[in-house]
mmCIF file of C-alpha atoms in Angstrom:
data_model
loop_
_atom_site.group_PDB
_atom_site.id
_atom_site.type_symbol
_atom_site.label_atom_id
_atom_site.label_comp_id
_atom_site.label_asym_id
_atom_site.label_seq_id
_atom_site.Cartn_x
_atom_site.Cartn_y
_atom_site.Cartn_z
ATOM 1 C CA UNK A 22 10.168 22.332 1.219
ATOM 2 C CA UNK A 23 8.947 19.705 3.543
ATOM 3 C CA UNK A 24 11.430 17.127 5.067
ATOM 4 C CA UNK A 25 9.517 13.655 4.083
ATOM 5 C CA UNK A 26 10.014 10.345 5.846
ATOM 6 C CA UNK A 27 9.209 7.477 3.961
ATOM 7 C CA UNK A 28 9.422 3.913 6.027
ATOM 8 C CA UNK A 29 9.481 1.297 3.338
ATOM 9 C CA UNK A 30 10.756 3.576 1.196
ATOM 10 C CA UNK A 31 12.383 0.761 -1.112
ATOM 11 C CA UNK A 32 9.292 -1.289 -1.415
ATOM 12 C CA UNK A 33 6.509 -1.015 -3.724
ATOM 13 C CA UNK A 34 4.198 1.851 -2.770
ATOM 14 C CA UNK A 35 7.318 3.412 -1.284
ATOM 15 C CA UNK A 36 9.510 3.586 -3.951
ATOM 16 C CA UNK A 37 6.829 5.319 -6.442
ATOM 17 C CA UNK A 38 5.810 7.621 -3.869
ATOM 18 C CA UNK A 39 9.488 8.434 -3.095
ATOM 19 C CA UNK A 40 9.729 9.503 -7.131
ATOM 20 C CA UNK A 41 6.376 11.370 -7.133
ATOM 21 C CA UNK A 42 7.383 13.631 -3.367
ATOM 22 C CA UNK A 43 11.489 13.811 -5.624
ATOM 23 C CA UNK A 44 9.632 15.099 -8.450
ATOM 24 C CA UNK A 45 7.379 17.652 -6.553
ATOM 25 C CA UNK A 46 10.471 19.416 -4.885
ATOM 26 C CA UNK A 47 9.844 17.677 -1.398
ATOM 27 C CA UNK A 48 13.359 16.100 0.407
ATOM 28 C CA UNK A 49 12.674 12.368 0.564
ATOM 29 C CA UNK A 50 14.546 10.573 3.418
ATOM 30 C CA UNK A 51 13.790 6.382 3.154
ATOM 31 C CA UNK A 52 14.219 4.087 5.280
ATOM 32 C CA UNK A 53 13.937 0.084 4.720
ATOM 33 C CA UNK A 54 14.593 -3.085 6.243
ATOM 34 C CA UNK A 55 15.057 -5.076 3.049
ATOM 35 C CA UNK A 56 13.550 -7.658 4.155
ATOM 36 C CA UNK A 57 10.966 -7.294 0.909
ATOM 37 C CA UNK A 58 13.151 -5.260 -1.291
ATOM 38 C CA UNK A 59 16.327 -4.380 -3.110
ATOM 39 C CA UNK A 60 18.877 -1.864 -2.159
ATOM 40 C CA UNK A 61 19.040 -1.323 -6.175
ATOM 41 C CA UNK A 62 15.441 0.422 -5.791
ATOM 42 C CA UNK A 63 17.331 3.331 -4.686
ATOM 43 C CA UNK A 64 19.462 3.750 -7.442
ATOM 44 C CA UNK A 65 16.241 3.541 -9.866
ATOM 45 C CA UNK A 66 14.533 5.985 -8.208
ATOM 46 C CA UNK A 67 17.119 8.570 -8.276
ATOM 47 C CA UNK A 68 17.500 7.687 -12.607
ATOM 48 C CA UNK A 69 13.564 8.112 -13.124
ATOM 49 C CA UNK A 70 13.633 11.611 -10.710
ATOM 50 C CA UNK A 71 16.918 12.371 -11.610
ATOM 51 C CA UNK A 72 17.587 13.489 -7.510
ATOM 52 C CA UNK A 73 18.275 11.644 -4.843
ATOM 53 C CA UNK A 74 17.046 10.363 -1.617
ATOM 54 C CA UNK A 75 18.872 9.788 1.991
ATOM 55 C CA UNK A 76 18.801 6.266 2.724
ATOM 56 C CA UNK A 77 19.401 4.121 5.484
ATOM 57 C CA UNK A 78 18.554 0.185 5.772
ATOM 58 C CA UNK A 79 16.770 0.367 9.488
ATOM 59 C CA UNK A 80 14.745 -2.044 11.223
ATOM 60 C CA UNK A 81 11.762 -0.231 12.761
ATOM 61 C CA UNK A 82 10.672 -2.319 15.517
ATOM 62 C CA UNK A 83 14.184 -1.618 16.911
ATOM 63 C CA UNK A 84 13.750 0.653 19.292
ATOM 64 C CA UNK A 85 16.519 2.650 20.164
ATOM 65 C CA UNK A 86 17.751 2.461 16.151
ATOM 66 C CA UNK A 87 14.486 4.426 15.983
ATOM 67 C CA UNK A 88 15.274 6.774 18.201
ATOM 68 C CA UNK A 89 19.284 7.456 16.844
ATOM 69 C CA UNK A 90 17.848 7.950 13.429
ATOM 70 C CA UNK A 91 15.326 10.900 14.459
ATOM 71 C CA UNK A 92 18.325 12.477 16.220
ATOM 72 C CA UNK A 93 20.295 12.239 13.133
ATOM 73 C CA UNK A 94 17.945 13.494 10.418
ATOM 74 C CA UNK A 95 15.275 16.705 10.509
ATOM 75 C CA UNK A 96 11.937 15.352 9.524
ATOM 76 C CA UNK A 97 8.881 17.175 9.255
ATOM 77 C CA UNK A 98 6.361 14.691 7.779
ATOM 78 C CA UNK A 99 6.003 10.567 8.028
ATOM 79 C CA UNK A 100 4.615 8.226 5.330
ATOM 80 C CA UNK A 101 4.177 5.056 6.640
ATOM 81 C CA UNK A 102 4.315 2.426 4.570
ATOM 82 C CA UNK A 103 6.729 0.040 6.168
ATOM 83 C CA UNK A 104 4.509 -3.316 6.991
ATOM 84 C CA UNK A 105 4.379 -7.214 6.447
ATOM 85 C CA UNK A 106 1.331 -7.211 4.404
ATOM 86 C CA UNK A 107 0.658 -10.846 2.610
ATOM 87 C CA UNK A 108 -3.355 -11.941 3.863
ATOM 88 C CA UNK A 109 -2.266 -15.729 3.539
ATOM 89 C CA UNK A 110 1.138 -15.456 5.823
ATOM 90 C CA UNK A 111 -0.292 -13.314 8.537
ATOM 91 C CA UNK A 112 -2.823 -16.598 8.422
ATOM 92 C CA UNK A 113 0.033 -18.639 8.902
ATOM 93 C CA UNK A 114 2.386 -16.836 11.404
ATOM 94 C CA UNK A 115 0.330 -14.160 12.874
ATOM 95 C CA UNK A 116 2.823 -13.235 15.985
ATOM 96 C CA UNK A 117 4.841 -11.993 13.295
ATOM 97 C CA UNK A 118 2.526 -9.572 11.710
ATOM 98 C CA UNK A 119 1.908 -8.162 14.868
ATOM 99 C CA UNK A 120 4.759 -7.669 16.117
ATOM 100 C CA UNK A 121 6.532 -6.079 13.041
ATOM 101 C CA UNK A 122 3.382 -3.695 11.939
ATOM 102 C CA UNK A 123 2.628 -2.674 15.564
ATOM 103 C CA UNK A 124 5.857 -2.364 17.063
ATOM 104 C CA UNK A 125 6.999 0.059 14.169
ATOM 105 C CA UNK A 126 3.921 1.994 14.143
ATOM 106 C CA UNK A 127 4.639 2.431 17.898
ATOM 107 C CA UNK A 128 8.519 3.811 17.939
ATOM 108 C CA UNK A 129 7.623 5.710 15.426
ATOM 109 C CA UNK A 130 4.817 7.244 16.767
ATOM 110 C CA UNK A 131 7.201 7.843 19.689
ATOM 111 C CA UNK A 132 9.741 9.453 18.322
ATOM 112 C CA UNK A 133 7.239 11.360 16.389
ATOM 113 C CA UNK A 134 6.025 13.069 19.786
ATOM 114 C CA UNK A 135 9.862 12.904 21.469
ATOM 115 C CA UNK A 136 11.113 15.231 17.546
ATOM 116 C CA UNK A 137 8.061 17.452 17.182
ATOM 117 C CA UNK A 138 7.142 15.609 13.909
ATOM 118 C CA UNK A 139 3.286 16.727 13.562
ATOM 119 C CA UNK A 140 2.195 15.086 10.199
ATOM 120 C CA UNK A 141 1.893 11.286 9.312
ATOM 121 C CA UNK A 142 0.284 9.110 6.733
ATOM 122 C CA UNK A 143 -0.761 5.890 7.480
ATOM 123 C CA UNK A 144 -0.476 3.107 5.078
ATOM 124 C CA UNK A 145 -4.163 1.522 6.086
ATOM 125 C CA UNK A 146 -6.135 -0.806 4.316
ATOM 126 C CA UNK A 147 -9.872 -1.805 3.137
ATOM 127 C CA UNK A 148 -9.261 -5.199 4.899
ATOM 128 C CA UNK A 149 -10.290 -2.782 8.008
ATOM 129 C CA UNK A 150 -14.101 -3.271 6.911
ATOM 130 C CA UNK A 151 -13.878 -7.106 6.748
ATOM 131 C CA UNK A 152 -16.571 -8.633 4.164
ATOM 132 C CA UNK A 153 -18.621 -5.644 4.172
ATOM 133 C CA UNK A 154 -22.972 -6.076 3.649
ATOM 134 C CA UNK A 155 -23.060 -3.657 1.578
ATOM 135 C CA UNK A 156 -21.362 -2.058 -1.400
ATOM 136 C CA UNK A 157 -19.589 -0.065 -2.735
ATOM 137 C CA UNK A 158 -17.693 0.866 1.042
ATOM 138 C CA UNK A 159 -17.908 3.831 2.457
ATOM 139 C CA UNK A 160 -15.915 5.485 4.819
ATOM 140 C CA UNK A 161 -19.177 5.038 7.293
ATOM 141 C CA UNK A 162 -18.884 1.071 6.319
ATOM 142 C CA UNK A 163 -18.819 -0.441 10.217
ATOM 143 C CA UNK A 164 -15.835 -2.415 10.456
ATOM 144 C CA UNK A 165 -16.290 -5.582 11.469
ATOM 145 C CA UNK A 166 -14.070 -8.145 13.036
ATOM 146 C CA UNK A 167 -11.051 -8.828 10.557
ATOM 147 C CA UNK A 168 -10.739 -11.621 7.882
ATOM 148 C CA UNK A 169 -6.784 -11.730 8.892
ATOM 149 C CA UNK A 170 -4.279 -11.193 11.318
ATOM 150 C CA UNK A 171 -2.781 -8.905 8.481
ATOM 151 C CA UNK A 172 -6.223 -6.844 8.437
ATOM 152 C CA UNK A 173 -6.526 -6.805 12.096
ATOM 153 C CA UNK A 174 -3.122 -5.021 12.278
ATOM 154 C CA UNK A 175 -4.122 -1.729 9.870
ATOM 155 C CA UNK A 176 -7.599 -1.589 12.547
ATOM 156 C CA UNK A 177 -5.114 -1.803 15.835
ATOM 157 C CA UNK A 178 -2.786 0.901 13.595
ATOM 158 C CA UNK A 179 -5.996 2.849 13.053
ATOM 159 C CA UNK A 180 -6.883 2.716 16.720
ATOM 160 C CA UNK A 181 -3.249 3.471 17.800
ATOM 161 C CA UNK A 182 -3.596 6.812 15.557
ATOM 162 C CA UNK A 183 -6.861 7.846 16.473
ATOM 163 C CA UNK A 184 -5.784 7.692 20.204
ATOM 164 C CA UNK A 185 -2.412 9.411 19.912
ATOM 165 C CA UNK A 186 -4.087 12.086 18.297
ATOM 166 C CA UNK A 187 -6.838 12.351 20.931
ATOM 167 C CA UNK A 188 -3.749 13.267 23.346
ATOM 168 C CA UNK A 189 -1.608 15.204 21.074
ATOM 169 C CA UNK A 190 -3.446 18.193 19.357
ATOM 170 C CA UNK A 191 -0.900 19.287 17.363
ATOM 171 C CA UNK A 192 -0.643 16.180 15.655
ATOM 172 C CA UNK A 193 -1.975 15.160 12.321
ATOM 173 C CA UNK A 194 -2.721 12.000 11.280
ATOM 174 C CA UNK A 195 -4.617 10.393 8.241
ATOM 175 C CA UNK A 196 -5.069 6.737 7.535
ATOM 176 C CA UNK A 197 -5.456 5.950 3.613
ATOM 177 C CA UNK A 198 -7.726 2.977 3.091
ATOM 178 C CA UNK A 199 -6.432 1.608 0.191
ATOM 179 C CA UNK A 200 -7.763 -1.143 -2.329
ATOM 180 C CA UNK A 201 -5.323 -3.241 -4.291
ATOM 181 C CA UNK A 202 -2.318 -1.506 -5.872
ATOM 182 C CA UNK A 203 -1.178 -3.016 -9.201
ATOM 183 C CA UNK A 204 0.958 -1.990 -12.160
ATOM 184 C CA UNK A 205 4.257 -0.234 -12.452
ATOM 185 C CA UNK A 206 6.031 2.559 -13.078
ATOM 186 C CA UNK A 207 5.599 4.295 -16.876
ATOM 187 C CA UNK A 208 9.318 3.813 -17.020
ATOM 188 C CA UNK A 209 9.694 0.206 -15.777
ATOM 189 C CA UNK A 210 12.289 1.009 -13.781
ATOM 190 C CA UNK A 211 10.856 0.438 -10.528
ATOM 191 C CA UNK A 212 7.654 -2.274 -10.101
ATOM 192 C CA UNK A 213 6.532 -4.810 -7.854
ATOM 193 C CA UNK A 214 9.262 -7.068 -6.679
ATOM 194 C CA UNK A 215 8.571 -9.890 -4.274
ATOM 195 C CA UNK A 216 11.259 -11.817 -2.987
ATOM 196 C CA UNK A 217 10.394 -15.788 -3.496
ATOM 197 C CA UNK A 218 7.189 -16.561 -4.359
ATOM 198 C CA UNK A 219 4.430 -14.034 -4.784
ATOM 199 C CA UNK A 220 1.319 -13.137 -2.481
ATOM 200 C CA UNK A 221 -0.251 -10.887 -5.031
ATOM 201 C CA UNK A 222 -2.180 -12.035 -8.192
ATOM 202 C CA UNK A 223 -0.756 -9.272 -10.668
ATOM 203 C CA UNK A 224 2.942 -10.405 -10.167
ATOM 204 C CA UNK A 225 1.779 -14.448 -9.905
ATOM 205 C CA UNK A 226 -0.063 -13.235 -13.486
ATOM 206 C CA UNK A 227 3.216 -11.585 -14.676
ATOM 207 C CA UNK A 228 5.339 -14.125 -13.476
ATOM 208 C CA UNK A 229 3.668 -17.069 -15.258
ATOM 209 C CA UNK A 230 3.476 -15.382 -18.124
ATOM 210 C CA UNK A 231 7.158 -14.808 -18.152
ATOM 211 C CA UNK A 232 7.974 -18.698 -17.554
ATOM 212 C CA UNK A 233 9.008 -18.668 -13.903
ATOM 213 C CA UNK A 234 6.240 -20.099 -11.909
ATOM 214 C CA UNK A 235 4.295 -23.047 -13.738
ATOM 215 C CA UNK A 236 1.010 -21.676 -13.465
ATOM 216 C CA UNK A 237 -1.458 -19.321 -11.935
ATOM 217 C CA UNK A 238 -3.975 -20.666 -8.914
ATOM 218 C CA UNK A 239 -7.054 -18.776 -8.830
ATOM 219 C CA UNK A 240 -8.283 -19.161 -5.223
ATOM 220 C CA UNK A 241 -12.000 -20.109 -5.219
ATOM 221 C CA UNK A 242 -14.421 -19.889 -8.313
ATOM 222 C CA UNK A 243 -17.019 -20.589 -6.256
ATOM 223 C CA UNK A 244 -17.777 -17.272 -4.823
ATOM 224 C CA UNK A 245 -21.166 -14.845 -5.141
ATOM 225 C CA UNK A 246 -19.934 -12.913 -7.806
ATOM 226 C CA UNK A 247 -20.925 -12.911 -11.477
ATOM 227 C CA UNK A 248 -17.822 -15.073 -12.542
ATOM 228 C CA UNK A 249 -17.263 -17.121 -8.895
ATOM 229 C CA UNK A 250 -13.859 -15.270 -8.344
ATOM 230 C CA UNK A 251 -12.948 -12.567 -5.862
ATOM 231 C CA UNK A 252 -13.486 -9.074 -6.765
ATOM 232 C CA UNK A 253 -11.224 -6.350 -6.058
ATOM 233 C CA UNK A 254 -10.810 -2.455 -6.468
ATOM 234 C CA UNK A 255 -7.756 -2.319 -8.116
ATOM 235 C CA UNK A 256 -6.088 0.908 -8.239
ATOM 236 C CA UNK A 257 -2.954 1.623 -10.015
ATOM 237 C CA UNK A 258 0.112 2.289 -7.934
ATOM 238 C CA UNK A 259 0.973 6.018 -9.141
ATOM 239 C CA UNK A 260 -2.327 6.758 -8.438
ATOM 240 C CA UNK A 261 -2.262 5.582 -4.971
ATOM 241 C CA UNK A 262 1.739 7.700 -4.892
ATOM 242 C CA UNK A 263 -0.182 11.038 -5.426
ATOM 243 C CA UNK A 264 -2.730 10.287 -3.046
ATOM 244 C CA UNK A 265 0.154 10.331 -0.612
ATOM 245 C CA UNK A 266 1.323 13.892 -1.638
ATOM 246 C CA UNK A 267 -2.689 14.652 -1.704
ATOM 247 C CA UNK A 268 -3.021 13.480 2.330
ATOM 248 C CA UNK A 269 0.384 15.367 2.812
ATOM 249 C CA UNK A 270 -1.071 18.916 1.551
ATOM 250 C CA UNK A 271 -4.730 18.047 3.354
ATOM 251 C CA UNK A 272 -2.821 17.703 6.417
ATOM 252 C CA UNK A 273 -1.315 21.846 6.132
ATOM 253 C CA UNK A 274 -5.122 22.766 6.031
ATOM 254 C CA UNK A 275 -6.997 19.671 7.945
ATOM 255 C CA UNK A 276 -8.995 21.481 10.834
ATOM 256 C CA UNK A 277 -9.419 18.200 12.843
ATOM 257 C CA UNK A 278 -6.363 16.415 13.496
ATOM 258 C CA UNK A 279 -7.438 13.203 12.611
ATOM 259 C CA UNK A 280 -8.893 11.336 9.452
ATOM 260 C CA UNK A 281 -9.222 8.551 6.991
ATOM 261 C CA UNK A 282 -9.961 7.603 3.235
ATOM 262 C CA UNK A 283 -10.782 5.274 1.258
ATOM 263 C CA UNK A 284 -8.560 5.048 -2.024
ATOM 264 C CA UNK A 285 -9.616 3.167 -4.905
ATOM 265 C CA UNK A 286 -11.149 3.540 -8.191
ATOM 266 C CA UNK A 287 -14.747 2.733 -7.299
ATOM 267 C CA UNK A 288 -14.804 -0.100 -9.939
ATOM 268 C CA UNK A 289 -14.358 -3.542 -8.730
ATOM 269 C CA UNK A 290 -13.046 -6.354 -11.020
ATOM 270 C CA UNK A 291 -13.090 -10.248 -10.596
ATOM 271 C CA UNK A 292 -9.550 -12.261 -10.511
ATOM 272 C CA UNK A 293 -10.822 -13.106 -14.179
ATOM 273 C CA UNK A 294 -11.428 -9.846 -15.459
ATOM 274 C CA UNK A 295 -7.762 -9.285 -14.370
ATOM 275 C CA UNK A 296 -6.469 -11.845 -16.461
ATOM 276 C CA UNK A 297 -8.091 -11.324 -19.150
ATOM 277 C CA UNK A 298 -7.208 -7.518 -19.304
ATOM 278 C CA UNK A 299 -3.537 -9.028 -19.085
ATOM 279 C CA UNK A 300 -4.189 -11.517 -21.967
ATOM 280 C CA UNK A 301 -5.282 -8.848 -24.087
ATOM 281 C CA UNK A 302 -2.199 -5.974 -22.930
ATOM 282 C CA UNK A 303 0.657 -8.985 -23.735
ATOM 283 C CA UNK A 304 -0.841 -11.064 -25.520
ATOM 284 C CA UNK A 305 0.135 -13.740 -23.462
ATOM 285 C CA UNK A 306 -2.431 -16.645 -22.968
ATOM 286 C CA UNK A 307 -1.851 -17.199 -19.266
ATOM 287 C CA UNK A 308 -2.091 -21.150 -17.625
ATOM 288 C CA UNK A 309 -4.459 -20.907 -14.774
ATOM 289 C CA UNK A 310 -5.931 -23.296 -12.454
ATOM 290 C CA UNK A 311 -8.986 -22.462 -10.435
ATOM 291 C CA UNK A 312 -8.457 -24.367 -7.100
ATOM 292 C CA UNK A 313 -9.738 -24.219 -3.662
ATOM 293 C CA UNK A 314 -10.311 -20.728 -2.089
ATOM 294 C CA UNK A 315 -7.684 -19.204 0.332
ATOM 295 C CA UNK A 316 -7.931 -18.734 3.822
ATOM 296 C CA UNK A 317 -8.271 -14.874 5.253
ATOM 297 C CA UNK A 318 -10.237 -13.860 1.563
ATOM 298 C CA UNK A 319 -12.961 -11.612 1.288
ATOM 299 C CA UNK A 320 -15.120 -12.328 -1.311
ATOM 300 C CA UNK A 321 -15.615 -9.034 -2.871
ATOM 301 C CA UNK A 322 -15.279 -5.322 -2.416
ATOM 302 C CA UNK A 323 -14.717 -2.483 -3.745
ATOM 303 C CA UNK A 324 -14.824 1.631 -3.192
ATOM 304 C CA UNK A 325 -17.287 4.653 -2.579
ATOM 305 C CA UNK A 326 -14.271 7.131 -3.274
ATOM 306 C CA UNK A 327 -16.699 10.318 -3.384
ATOM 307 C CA UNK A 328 -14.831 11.319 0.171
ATOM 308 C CA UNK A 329 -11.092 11.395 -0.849
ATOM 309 C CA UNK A 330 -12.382 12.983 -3.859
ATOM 310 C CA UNK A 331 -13.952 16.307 -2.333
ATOM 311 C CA UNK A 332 -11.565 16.358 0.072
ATOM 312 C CA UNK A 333 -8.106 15.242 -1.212
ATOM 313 C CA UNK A 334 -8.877 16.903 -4.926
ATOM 314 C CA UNK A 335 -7.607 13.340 -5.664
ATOM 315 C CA UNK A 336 -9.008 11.166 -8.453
ATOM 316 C CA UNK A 337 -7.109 7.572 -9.745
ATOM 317 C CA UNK A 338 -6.907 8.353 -13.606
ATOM 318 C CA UNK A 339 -5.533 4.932 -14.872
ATOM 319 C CA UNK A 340 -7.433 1.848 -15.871
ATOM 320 C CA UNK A 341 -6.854 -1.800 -15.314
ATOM 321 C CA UNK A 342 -5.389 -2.343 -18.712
ATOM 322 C CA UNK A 343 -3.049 0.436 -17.539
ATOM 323 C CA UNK A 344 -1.854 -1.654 -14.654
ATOM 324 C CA UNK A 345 -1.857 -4.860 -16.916
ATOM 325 C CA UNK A 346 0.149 -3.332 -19.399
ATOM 326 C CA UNK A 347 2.623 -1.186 -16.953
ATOM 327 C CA UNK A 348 3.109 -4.609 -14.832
ATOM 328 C CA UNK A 349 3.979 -6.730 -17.696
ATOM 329 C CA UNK A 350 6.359 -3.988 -19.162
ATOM 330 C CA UNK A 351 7.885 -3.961 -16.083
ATOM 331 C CA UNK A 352 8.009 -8.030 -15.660
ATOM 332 C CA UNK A 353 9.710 -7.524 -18.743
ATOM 333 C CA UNK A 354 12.675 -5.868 -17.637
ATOM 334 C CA UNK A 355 13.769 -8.227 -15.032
#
C-alpha cells in the first residue's frame, strides 16, 4: 500500500484525512510546523484509527530540511495541505502568505522531481474564482483577479502545478477546489483548533457559545443575498478527507496528468443560516453582532460539483446540522 505524505498533517483537514488514508490501509507519514496545531493531534489520531503515523515537526519553506526528509523516508504520494490560510491576515501581512504557501509548494515540488514522487494533491481553494458572475461555479468559472493575497496564493499554486506538469509527464497532479470545511470528527477527538483567536465563523460560533470569546461579529449584513450575509458552500470536513483518498485513486487511472475540482456540497448557506442550524443542534442561543463587512470577502458562492462527482465517484453525504452538531460536540471536549 501506498506511502502517503501528508504536509499539515496535524492541522485540520490534515489530521482527518490522516485517519481516513490510516483507516483505508495506506502508510501515513505527517509532517507539521505547529505553527497552527498541537503535537497532541497525533496522539488522537492514532486512538480514533487505532495505527499510527510517522511524524516529524518540519518547516517546509526550509529548504534543505526538505530535502533531508525525502532522503530519509520512501514516499510515493503528496497531500498538500500545509498553508497559512486566514482571508483577513493574508489582508494584513501578505509577504507572509506568500512566502510560506509558495515557498513550500516549491521544495516540495522539488524534491518531488529530485525522489521520483509522481502523485500530489493540492490543497486549492474556490477563492481561485474571485466573486464569480455567475452561480453555482463551475470548474469552467474564469478566474478572475483574487479577493486576497491568501486566494491569490492557491491561483500562483495552481499555476506552479499546471506548469511542472507541462515539463514532467510522469507526474500527476490534481488541485481540489474546496468550499468551506466545517464540523468535526464523529468521535470528537480531533476538530478545528485555532491557536488565539479564530478566522473561521464555525469555531468563533462554537467558541461563543462555550463562554470564551464575548460574542460573535457577523461581517456585513448588507450584502445581495436574501438575508444580507455572506453565503458559503459549506462542506463537512470528512467529506472533504475522502475526497483526498478519491483524488489519490483518480490519480492511478488519470490519463492526463493534470486536473482540478471543485469540492463542495452544491448548497450554499448565509452566515445566518449557519447560526441558526447551530442554535437549533446545542441549543445554545448564540450573542451576535452584525458589524461592518471584512476586507478580502466575497459575497457569495457556492458549487457546481457535477465534475468531482462523475469523475472522483465522490459525493459529500453530511448536512450543515451535521457540521453544527459535530463542531459543537467537539467544542465540547476542550
Amino acid at each position: 500500500m501506498k506511502n502517503v505524505l501528508v504536509t499539515g498533517g496535524l492541522g485540520f483537514i490534515g489530521s482527518h484525512t490522516c485517519v481516513e488514508l490510516l483507516q483505508r490501509g495506506y502508510k501515513v507519514i505527517a509532517v507539521d510546523n505547529l505553527s497552527n496545531s498541537e503535537i497532541q493531534v497525533k496522539d488522537r489520531i492514532t486512538k480514533i484509527s487505532r495505527e499510527n503515523i510517522v511524524f516529524q515537526q518540519l518547516d517546509l519553506v526550509q529548504k534543505d530540511e526538505v530535502k533531508s526528509f525525502f532522503e530519509a523516508h520512501a514516499i510515493d504520494s503528496i497531500i498538500h495541505f500545509a498553508a497559512s490560510k486566514a482571508v483577513g491576515e493574508s489582508v494584513e501581512n501578505p509577504l507572509h502568505y506568500y512566502q510560506n504557501n509558495l515557498i513550500s509548494l516549491l521544495n516540495l515540488l522539488e524534491a518531488s522531481k529530485a525522489y521520483s514522487v509522481n502523485q500530489f494533491v493540492f490543497s486549492s481553494s474556490c477563492t481561485v474564482y474571485g466573486q464569480p458572475d455567475k452561480l453555482p461555479v463551475t470548474e469552467d468559472t474564469p478566474k478572475k483577479p483574487a479577493e486576497s493575497p491568501y486566494g491569490n496564493t492557491k491561483q500562483i499554486g495552481e499555476e506552479i502545478l499546471e506548469d511542472f506538469c507541462r515539463v514532467n509527464p510522469t507526474f500527476k497532479a490534481i488541485s481540489l477546489r474546496y468550499f468551506n470545511p466545517i464540523g468535526a470528527h464523529k468521535s470528537a477527538l480531533i476538530g478545528e483548533l485555532p491557536l488565539g483567536v479564530p478566522n473561521n465563523l464555525v469555531p468563533f460560533i462554537t467558541q461563543t457559545a462555550a463562554g470564551i470569546r464575548e460574542k460573535l461579529n457577523v461581517f456585513g449584513g448588507d450584502y445581495d443575498t436574501p438575508d444580507g450575509t455572506c453565503i458559503r458552500d459549506y462542506i463537512h470536513v470528512v467529506d472533504l478527507a475522502l475526497a483526498h483518498i478519491s483524488a489519490l485513486e483518480y490519480a492511478d487511472r488519470m490519463e492526463e496528468n493534470y486536473d482540478f475540482f471543485n469540492v463542495g456540497t452544491g448548497n450554499g448557506f448565509s452566515v445566518l443560516e449557519v447560526i441558526k442550524s447551530f442554535e437549533k443542534v446545542s441549543g445554545v442561543n448564540l450573542n451576535y453582532e452584525i458589524v461592518d463587512r471584512r476586507p478580502g470577502d466575497i459575497e457569495k458562492i457556492y458549487a457546481d460539483t457535477t465534475k468531482v462527482n462523475q469523475k472522483l465517484g465522490w459525493k459529500a453525504k453530511l448536512g450543515l446540522d451535521d457540521m453544527t452538531h459535530s463542531a459543537w460536540e467537539w467544542q465540547k471536549t476542550l
